[in-house]
Each structure stands twice: as C-alpha cells, then as structure tokens.
Coordinates of C-alpha atoms and ligand atoms in Angstrom, one line a residue:
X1 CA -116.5 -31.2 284.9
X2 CA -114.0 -30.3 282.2
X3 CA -112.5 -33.8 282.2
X4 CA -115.9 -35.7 282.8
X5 CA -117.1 -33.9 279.3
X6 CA -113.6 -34.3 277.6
X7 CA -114.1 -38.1 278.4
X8 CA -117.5 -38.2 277.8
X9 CA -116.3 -36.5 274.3
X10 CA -113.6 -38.9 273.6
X11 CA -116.0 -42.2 274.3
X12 CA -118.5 -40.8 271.8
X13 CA -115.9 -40.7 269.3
X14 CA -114.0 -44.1 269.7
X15 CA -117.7 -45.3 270.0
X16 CA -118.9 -43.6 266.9
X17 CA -115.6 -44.6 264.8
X18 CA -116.1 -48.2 265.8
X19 CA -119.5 -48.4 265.2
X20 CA -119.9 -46.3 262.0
X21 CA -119.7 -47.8 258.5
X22 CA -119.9 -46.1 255.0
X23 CA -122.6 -47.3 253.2
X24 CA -122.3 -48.1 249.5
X25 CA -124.2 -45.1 247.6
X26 CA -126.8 -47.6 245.7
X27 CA -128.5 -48.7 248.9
X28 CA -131.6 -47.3 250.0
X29 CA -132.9 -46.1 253.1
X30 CA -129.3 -44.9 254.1
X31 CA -129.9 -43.9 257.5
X32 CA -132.5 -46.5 258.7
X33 CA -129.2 -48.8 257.3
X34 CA -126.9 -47.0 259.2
X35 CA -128.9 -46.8 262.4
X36 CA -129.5 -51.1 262.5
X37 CA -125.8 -51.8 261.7
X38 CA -125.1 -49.4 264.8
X39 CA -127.4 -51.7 266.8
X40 CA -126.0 -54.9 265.8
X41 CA -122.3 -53.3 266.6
X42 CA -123.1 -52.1 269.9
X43 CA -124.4 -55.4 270.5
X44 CA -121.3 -57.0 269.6
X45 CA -119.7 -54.3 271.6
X46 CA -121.5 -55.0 274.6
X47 CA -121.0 -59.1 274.2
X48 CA -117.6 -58.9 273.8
X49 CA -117.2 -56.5 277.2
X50 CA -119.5 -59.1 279.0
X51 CA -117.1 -61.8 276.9
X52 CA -114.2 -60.2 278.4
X53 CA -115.1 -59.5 282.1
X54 CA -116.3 -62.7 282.2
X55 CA -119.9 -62.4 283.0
X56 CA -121.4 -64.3 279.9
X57 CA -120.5 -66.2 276.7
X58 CA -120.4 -63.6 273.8
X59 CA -123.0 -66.2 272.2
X60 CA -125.1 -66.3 274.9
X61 CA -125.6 -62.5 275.1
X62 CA -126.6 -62.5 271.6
X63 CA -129.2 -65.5 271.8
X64 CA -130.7 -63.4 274.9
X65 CA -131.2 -60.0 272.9
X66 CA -132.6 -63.1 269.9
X67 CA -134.7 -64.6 272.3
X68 CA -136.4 -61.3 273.2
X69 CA -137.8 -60.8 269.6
X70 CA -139.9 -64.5 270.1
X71 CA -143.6 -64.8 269.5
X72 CA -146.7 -67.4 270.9
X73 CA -148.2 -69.5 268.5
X74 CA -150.9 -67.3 267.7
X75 CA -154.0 -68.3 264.8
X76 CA -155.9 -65.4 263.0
X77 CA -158.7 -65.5 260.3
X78 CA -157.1 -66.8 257.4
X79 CA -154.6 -69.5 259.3
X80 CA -154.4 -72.0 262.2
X81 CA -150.9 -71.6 263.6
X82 CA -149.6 -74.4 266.8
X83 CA -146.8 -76.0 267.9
X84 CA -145.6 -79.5 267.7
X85 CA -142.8 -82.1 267.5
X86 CA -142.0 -83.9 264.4
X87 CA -139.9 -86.9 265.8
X88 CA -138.8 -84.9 268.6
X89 CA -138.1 -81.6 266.9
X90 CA -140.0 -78.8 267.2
X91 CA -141.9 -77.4 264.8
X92 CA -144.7 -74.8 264.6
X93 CA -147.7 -75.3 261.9
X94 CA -149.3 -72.8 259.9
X95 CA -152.3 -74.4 258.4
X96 CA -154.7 -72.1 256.2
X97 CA -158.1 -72.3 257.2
X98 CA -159.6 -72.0 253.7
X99 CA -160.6 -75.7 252.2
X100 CA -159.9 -76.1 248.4
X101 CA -160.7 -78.5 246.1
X102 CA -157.4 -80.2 246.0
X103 CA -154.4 -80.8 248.4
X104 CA -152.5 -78.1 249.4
X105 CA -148.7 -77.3 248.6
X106 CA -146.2 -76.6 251.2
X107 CA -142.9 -75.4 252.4
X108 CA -140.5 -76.8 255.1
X109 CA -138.5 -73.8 256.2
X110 CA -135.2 -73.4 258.3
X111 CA -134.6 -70.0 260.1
X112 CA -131.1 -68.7 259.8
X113 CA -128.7 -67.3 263.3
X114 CA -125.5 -68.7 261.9
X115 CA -126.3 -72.1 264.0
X116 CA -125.6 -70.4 267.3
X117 CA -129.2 -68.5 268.0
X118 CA -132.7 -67.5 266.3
X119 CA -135.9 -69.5 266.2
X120 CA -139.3 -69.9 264.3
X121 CA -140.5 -67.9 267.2
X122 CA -138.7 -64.6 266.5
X123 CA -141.3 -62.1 265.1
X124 CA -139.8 -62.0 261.3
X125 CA -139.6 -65.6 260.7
X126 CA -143.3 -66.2 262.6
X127 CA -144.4 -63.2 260.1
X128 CA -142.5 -64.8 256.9
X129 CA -143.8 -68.1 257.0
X130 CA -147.6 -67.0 258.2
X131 CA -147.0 -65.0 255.0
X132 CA -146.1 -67.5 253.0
X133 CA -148.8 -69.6 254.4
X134 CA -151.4 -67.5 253.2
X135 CA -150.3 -66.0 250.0
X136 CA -149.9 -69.7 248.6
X137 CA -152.6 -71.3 251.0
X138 CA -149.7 -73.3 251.4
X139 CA -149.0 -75.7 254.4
X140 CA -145.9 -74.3 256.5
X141 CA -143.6 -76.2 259.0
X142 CA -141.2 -74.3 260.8
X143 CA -138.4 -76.1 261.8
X144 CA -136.2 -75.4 265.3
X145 CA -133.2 -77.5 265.2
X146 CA -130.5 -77.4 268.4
X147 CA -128.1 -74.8 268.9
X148 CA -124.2 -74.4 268.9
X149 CA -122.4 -73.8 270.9
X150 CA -124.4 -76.6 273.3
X151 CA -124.4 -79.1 270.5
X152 CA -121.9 -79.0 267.4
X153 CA -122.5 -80.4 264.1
X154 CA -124.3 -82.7 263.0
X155 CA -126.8 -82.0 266.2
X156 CA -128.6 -79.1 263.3
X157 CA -128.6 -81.4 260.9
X158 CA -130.0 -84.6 262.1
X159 CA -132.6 -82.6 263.4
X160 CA -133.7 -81.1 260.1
X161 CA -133.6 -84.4 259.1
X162 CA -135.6 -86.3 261.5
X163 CA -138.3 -83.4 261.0
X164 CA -138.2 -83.5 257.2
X165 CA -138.4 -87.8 257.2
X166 CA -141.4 -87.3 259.4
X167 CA -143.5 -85.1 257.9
X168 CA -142.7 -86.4 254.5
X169 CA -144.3 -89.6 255.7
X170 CA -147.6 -90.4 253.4
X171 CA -149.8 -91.0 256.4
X172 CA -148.7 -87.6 257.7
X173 CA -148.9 -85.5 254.7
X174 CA -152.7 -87.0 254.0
X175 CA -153.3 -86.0 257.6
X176 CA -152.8 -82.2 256.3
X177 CA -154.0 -82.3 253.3
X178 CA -150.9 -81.7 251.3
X179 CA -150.1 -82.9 247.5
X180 CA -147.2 -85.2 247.9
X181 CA -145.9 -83.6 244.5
X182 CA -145.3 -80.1 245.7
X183 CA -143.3 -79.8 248.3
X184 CA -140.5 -77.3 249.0
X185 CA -138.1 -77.0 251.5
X186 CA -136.4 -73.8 252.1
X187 CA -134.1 -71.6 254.2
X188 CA -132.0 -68.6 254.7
X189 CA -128.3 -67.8 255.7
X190 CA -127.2 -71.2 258.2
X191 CA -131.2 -72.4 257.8
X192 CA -130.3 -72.4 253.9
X193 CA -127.0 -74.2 254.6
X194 CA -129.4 -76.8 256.2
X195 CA -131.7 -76.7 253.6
X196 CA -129.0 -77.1 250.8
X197 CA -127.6 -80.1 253.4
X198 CA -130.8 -81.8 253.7
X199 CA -132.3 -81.8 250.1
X200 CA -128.7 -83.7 249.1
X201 CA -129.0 -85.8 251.7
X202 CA -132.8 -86.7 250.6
X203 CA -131.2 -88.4 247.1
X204 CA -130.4 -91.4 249.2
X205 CA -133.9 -91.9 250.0
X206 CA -135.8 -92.6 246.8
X207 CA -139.3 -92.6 248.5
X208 CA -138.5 -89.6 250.1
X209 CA -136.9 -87.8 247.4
X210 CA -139.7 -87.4 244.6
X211 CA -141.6 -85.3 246.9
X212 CA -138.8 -83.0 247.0
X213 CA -139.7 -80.4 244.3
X214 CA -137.4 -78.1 244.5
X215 CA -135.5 -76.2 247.1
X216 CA -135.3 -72.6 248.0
X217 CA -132.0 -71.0 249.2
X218 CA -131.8 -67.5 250.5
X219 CA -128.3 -65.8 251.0
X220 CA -127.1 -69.1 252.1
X221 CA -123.7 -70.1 253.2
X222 CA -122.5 -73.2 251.4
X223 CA -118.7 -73.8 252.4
X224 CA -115.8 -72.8 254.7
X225 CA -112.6 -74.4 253.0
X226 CA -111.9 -71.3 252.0
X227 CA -112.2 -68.3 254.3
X228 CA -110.3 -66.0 251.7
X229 CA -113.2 -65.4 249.1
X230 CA -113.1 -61.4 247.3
X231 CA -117.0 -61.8 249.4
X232 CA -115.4 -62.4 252.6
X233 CA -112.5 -59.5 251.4
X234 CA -115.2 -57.0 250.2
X235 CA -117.6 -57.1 253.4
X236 CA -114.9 -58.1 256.1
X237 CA -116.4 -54.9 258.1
X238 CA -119.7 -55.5 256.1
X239 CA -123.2 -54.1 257.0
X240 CA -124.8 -56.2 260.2
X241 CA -122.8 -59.2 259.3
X242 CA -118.9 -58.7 259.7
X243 CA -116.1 -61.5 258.6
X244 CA -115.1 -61.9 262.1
X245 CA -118.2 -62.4 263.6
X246 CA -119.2 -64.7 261.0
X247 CA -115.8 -67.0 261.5
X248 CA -116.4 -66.9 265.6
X249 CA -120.4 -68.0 264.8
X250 CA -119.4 -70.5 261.9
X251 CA -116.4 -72.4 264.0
X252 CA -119.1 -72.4 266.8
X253 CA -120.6 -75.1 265.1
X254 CA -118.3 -77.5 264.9
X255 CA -116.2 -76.6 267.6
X256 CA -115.6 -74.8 271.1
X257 CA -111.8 -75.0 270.4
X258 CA -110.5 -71.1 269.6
X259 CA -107.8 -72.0 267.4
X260 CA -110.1 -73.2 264.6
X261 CA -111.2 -69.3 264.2
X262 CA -107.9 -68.0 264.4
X263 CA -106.7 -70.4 261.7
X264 CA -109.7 -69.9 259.4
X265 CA -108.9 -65.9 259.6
X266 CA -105.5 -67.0 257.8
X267 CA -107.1 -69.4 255.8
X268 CA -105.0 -72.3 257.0
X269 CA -107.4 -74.6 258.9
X270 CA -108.1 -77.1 256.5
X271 CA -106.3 -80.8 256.8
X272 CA -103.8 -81.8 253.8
X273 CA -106.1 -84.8 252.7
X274 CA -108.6 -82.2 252.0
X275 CA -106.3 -80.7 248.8
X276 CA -108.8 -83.1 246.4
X277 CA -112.4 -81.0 247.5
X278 CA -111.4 -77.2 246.5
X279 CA -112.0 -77.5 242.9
X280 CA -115.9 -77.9 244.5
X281 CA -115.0 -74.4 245.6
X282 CA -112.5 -72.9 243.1
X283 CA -114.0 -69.5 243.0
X284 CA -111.3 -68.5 240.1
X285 CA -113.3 -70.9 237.9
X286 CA -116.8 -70.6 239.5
X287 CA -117.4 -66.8 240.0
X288 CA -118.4 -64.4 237.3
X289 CA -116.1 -62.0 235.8
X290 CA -117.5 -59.0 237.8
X291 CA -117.1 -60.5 241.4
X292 CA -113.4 -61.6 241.2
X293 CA -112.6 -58.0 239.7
X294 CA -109.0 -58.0 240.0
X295 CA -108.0 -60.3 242.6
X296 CA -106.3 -63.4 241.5
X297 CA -106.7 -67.2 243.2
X298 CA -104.2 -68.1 245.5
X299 CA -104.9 -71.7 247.1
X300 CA -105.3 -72.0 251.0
X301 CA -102.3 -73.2 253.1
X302 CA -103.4 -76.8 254.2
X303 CA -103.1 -78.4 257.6
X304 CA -102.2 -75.4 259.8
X305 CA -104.8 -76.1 262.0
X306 CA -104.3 -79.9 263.4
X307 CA -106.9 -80.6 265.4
X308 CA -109.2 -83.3 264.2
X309 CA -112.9 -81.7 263.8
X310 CA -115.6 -83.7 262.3
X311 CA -117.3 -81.4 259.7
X312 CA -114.7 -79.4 258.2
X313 CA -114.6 -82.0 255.3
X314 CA -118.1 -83.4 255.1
X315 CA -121.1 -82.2 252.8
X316 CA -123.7 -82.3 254.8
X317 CA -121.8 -79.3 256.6
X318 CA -120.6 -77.9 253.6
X319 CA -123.2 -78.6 250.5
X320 CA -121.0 -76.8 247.9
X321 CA -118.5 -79.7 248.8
X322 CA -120.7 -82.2 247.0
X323 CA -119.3 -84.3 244.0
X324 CA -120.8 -83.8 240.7
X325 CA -122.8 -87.0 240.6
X326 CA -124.8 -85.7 243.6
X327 CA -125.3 -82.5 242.7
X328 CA -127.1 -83.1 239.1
X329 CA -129.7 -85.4 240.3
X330 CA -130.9 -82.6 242.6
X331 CA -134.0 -80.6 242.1
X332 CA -135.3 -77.4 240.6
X333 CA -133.3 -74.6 242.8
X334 CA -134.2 -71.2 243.6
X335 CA -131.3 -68.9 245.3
X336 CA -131.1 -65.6 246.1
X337 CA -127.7 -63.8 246.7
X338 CA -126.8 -60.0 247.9
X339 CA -123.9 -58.2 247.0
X340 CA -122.6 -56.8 250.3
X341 CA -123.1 -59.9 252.0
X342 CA -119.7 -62.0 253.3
X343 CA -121.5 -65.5 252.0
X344 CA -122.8 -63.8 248.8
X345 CA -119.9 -66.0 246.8
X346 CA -120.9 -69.3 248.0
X347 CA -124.5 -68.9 246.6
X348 CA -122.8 -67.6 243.3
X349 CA -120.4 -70.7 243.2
X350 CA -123.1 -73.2 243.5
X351 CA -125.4 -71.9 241.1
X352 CA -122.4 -71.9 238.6
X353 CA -121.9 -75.8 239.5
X354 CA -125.6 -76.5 239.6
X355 CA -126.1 -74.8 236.1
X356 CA -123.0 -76.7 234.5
X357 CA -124.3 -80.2 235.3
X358 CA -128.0 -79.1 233.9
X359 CA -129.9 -78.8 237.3
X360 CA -132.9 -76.0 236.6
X361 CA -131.6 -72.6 238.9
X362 CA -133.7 -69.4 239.6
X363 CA -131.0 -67.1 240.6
X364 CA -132.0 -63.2 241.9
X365 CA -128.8 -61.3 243.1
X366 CA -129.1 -58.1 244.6
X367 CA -127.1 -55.2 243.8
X368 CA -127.8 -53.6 246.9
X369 CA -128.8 -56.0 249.2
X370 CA -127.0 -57.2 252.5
X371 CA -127.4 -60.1 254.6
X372 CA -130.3 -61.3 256.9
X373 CA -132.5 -58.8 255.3
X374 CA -135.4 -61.0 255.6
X375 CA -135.0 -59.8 259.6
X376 CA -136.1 -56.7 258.8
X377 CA -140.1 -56.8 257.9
X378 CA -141.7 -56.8 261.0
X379 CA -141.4 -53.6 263.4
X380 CA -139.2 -51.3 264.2
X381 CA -137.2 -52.6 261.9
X382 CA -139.0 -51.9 258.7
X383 CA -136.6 -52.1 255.5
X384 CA -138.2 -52.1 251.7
X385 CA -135.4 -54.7 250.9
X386 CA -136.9 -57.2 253.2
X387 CA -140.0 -56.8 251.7
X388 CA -138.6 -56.9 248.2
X389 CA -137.1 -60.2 249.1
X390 CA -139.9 -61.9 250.3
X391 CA -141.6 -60.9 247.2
X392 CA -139.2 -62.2 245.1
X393 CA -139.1 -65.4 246.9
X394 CA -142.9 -66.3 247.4
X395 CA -143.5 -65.4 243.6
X396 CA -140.9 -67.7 242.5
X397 CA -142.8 -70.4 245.0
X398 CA -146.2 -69.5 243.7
X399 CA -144.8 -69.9 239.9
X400 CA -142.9 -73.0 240.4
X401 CA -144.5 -74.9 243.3
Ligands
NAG501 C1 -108.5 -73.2 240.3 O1 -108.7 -72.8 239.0 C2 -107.6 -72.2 238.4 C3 -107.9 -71.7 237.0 O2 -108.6 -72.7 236.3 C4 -106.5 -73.2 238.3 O3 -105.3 -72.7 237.8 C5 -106.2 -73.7 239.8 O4 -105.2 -74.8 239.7 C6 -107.4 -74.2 240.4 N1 -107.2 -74.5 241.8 C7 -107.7 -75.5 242.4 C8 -107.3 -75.7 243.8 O5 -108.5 -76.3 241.9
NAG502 C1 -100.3 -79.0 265.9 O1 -99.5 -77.8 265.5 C2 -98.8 -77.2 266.5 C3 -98.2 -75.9 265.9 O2 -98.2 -76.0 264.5 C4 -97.8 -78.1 267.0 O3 -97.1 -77.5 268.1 C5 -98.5 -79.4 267.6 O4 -97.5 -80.3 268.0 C6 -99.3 -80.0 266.5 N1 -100.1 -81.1 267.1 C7 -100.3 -82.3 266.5 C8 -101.1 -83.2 267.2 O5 -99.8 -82.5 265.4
NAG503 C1 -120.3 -88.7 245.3 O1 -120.7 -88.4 246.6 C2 -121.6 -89.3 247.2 C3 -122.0 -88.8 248.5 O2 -121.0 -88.3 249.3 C4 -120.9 -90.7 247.3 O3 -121.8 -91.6 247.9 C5 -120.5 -91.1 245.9 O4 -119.7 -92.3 246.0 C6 -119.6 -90.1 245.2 N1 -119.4 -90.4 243.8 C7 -118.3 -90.3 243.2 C8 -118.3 -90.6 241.8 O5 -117.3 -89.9 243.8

C-alpha cells in the first residue's frame, strides 16, 4: 500500500513538473490558461506513449482528439450553412439569409492545425466563420485542404488554390450574390501561411487578382529558414504550442524523413544555394527593438541536412521568402501577432517588409496573447482573448471590406 501511494506520489509529480508551465503575470484568466495547456500536454504525453509503443502515429492521435471537436452543416435564422466542393475541394457555405440591396462581401477562410489536422468542421472555426457571416452579412467559404502527413506540400496549397480560382469565377460569384470588389481571403496559424501563399500566388493571375482586396493573417507562420528566432527562443516550452511540437508538425509537411526535424532544432537544415533568401528573413534588420532585446544575429549553418526536399526554398511554402517585386504589388493586409507565441516573429518580419515597400498593413499584436487563441470561443473552452481576437479581426473586415 505504502509503495503503491509512494508511486502513485512520484507519478503525480514527474506528471505535474512536465506538464506545468509558469504563466507570464500579464495574462488573464491564469488558471483557465494553465488548466488548457495541461490538456494539450497530456495529449502530447499520451501521443508520444502511443508513438512510442507503437500503437499509432503521434499525428494521428492528435487529429483523432481534432476530429472529435467536428460539427454538421447546420443552418439557423439568420444563415444557410451546406457543404460543397469547389473543384474538388471541400468547402462549407455560410450564406446569410437576409437579402440586401446590393451584393454581398465575402471572406475565403483557411483553418489553422499546423498542416497535419483540424477542419472547417471543428466547433470554433464552424462558430468563427458563421460569426463572421452574420456580423458582415458577408458570404463565407470555408476551405478544407488535404492533410500531412498523407500528402506533403504543395497537396495544401494547390488545394486552396483550386478552391479560391473557382469560386473567384464571375459566373460563380453572381450565382451568390457577391460584389466582385470585396473579397477577402483569410486565415490563421498554417491556414494564414496558406492564405499569405495563395494571395501572392493570385498576382500571376490579373483577372483573378483585382478581386482580391485584401488579405487577413492571424498569428500566421510565414517561414522556416530559420528555426533560431528570439520567438522560437522565448516560447520553446510556450503556452499550448511548444517549439518542438511545432518543428515535428512543420517538417510533417514537407516530409516523413526524421532528420529534417532534428536538423531544424540546430538550425542547420537549409541547402548552401539557399544563403541568397535570408535577408527575406533577417530578423536583426526586420524585428523591432523590443523583440530582439539582447540577443544578437548569428546566421544558420547551411547544408547540414542533405536530403533534397521540395519546399524548404519555395514561397508558396514560405511567403516571407518572396522577393520584393512580389511583395509590393500585394494588397491591403491585416495581421495579427501574439507575444508568447513561437511564430509571433514571422508575422512581425513581414509586416516590417510589407510596410517598407508601401503595401497598406493593419497590424494588432498582443501583449498577452498566445497562439491558436481563436480555438478557444466555443465551450468548454471559453477564453476572453479569443473573443477579443475575433473582435479585432471582424472590425477590421467590417471597416475595410
Ligand atoms: C542581417 O543583418 C545584419 C545587420 O544589418 C547584417 O550584418 C547581416 O549580414 C545580415 N545577414 C544576412 C544573412 O542577411
Ligand atoms: C549527407 O550527410 C551525411 C552526414 O553529414 C553524410 O554521411 C551523407 O553521405 C550525406 N549524403 C549525401 C547524399 O550527400
Ligand atoms: C520575384 O519573384 C517572382 C516569383 O517568384 C519571380 O517570378 C520574379 O522573377 C522575381 N523577380 C526578381 C526581380 O527577382
């Protein structure tokens, strides 16, 4: 009995002192905090056991515990909600029920899950965008796109794509009622490295691209040539979302190969001919005073990971990789970055580009906001900073769109 409790005991600390992180003193609801970043670690915990045994992919856990959360199309007084395919992708609708004088606006979004899981199903998103749709009696198309690790990069990309090029289609946008001039596409976390992705890609297509009117990108992650950023220093153990986890997820995409994470951990996995694209990403140049504090610039180690993977040099994987000449003919932007969040400097650095070449940028940081935030607005999981971002973002769309 004696031993049973001691071990019993001895679990609940190793348990606790892996699972518990300090929170920084200006965020609220401290406990409710503490209490969801215990849930995503033990379900870490749990996947990599499972991981480790061998019973199930760690990925694959986590997309189950996702895929839990996922609602049914479901319509209510204010707006018609179904499910479609857009050239094969699918998408679900939400189309407000109210008629008005003139065509409608509306929003393209991508749902974040770091390319590996989530959905336009899962309760928050289906709650965001029916949100969105009725606030702005705006039309809303929720985008699913395929998932890593089952398909790699570009897979996520050309399907955003394909859906965008479809609905942008004249014929299609008359058929619900939207105004061809107001149009935005948006996203959050790997949805807004789509979204970012996407909108450049758009440029090459001028009938395509004047219906773009601007782009919205929520704590999105915009680049992995360097792994070493003071955000990826500063929240290596951060709140939900930790370094690690975010490298496994992130080299997911483009590859099953385990070497890439382990290389990116160093900050050694990109190829020498890719020396000429980290001035895109020089964060001793592109970050504000108060986010390099003291730490000073040291350049990655090139080509100590050797295998050849297609994406770890392209743009349409990497948006903050874009050359100048893209990036100014791009339209009005809206970004939102957190401070505890391990991609919070990629949003910073390409606001600092988009700014110096004249593109028009909205930019809200949060002092005390983390990532995926926007998870957290449907029950039990109830957080005011959810709610304070959504706010922030569908008052920016409402102004501007
Ligand atoms: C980054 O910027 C710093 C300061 O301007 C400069 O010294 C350094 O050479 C740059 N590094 C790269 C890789 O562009
Ligand atoms: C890749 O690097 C490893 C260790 O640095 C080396 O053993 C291997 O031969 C290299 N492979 C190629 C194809 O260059
Ligand atoms: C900039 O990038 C685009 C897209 O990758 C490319 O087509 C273009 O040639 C580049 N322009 C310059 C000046 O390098």
């Amino acid at each position: 009995m004696g031993f049973k409790a001691f071990c019993f005991g001895l679990f609940c600390i190793l348990y606790v002192s892996y699972t518990y992180q300090p929170i920084p003193g200006n965020i609220k609801e401290t406990w409710k905090v503490i209490a969801l970043d215990a849930s995503a670690k033990t379900c870490i915990l749990v996947a990599s056991f499972l991981e480790n045994i061998g019973f199930m992919r760690f990925e694959d856990f986590i997309s189950m515990i996702v895929t839990m959360d996922n609602t049914q199309p479901t319509s209510d007084e204010y707006i018609t909600v179904t499910e479609t395919t857009f050239n094969h992708v699918p998408v679900r609708l939400y189309l407000p029920k109210k008629k008005l004088e003139t065509p409608k606006r509306a929003v393209i979004y991508f749902h974040g899950g770091a390319f590996c899981f989530g959905s336009f199903k899962q309760t928050s998103y289906d709650f965001l965008n029916r949100w969105t749709a009725n606030r702005l009696d705006a039309v809303v198309v929720a985008v699913d796109y395929r998932l890593a690790p089952h398909y790699h990069f570009p897979a996520q990309f050309e399907d955003g794509i394909a859906a965008v090029k479809y609905f942008l289609q004249d014929n299609i946008l008359k058929k619900y009622g939207v105004d061809p001039n107001r149009i935005c596409i948006s996203g959050d976390s790997s949805g807004g490295t789509l979204t970012a992705a996407i909108t450049q890609e758009m440029q090459n297509y001028p009938e395509i691209k004047s219906k773009i009117k601007m782009q919205a990108l929520l704590y999105p992650a915009l680049q992995i040539i360097d792994s070493h950023l003071p955000s990826h220093l500063e929240n290596q153990h951060g709140i939900i979302l930790t370094w690690d986890i975010t490298i496994k997820f992130v080299s997911l995409y483009f590859t099953k190969d385990e070497e890439l994470p382990r290389a990116m951990k160093r900050n050694q996995h990109m190829p020498l001919e890719s020396r000429h694209l980290f001035k895109f990403a020089n964060w001793s140049t592109l970050l504000p005073e108060k986010l390099k504090k003291n730490r000073i610039y040291t350049a990655s180690v090139l080509g100590g990971y050797n295998s050849s993977v297609p994406g770890l040099m392209d743009i349409r994987a990497q948006p903050l990789l874009a050359n100048d000449s893209l990036l100014q003919i791009l339209p009005s932007t809206y970004v939102i970055t957190c401070q505890y969040d391990v991609v919070r400097d990629d949003g910073f650095m390409y606001v600092t580009r988009l700014r110096n070449l004249g593109v028009q940028v909205t930019h809200h940081h949060l002092e005390d906001g983390f990532h995926g935030a926007l998870s957290y607005m449907t029950f039990p999981f109830y957080l005011q900073l959810g709610f304070r971002i959504r706010d922030m973002y569908i008052n920016w769309l409402d102004e501007n769109l």
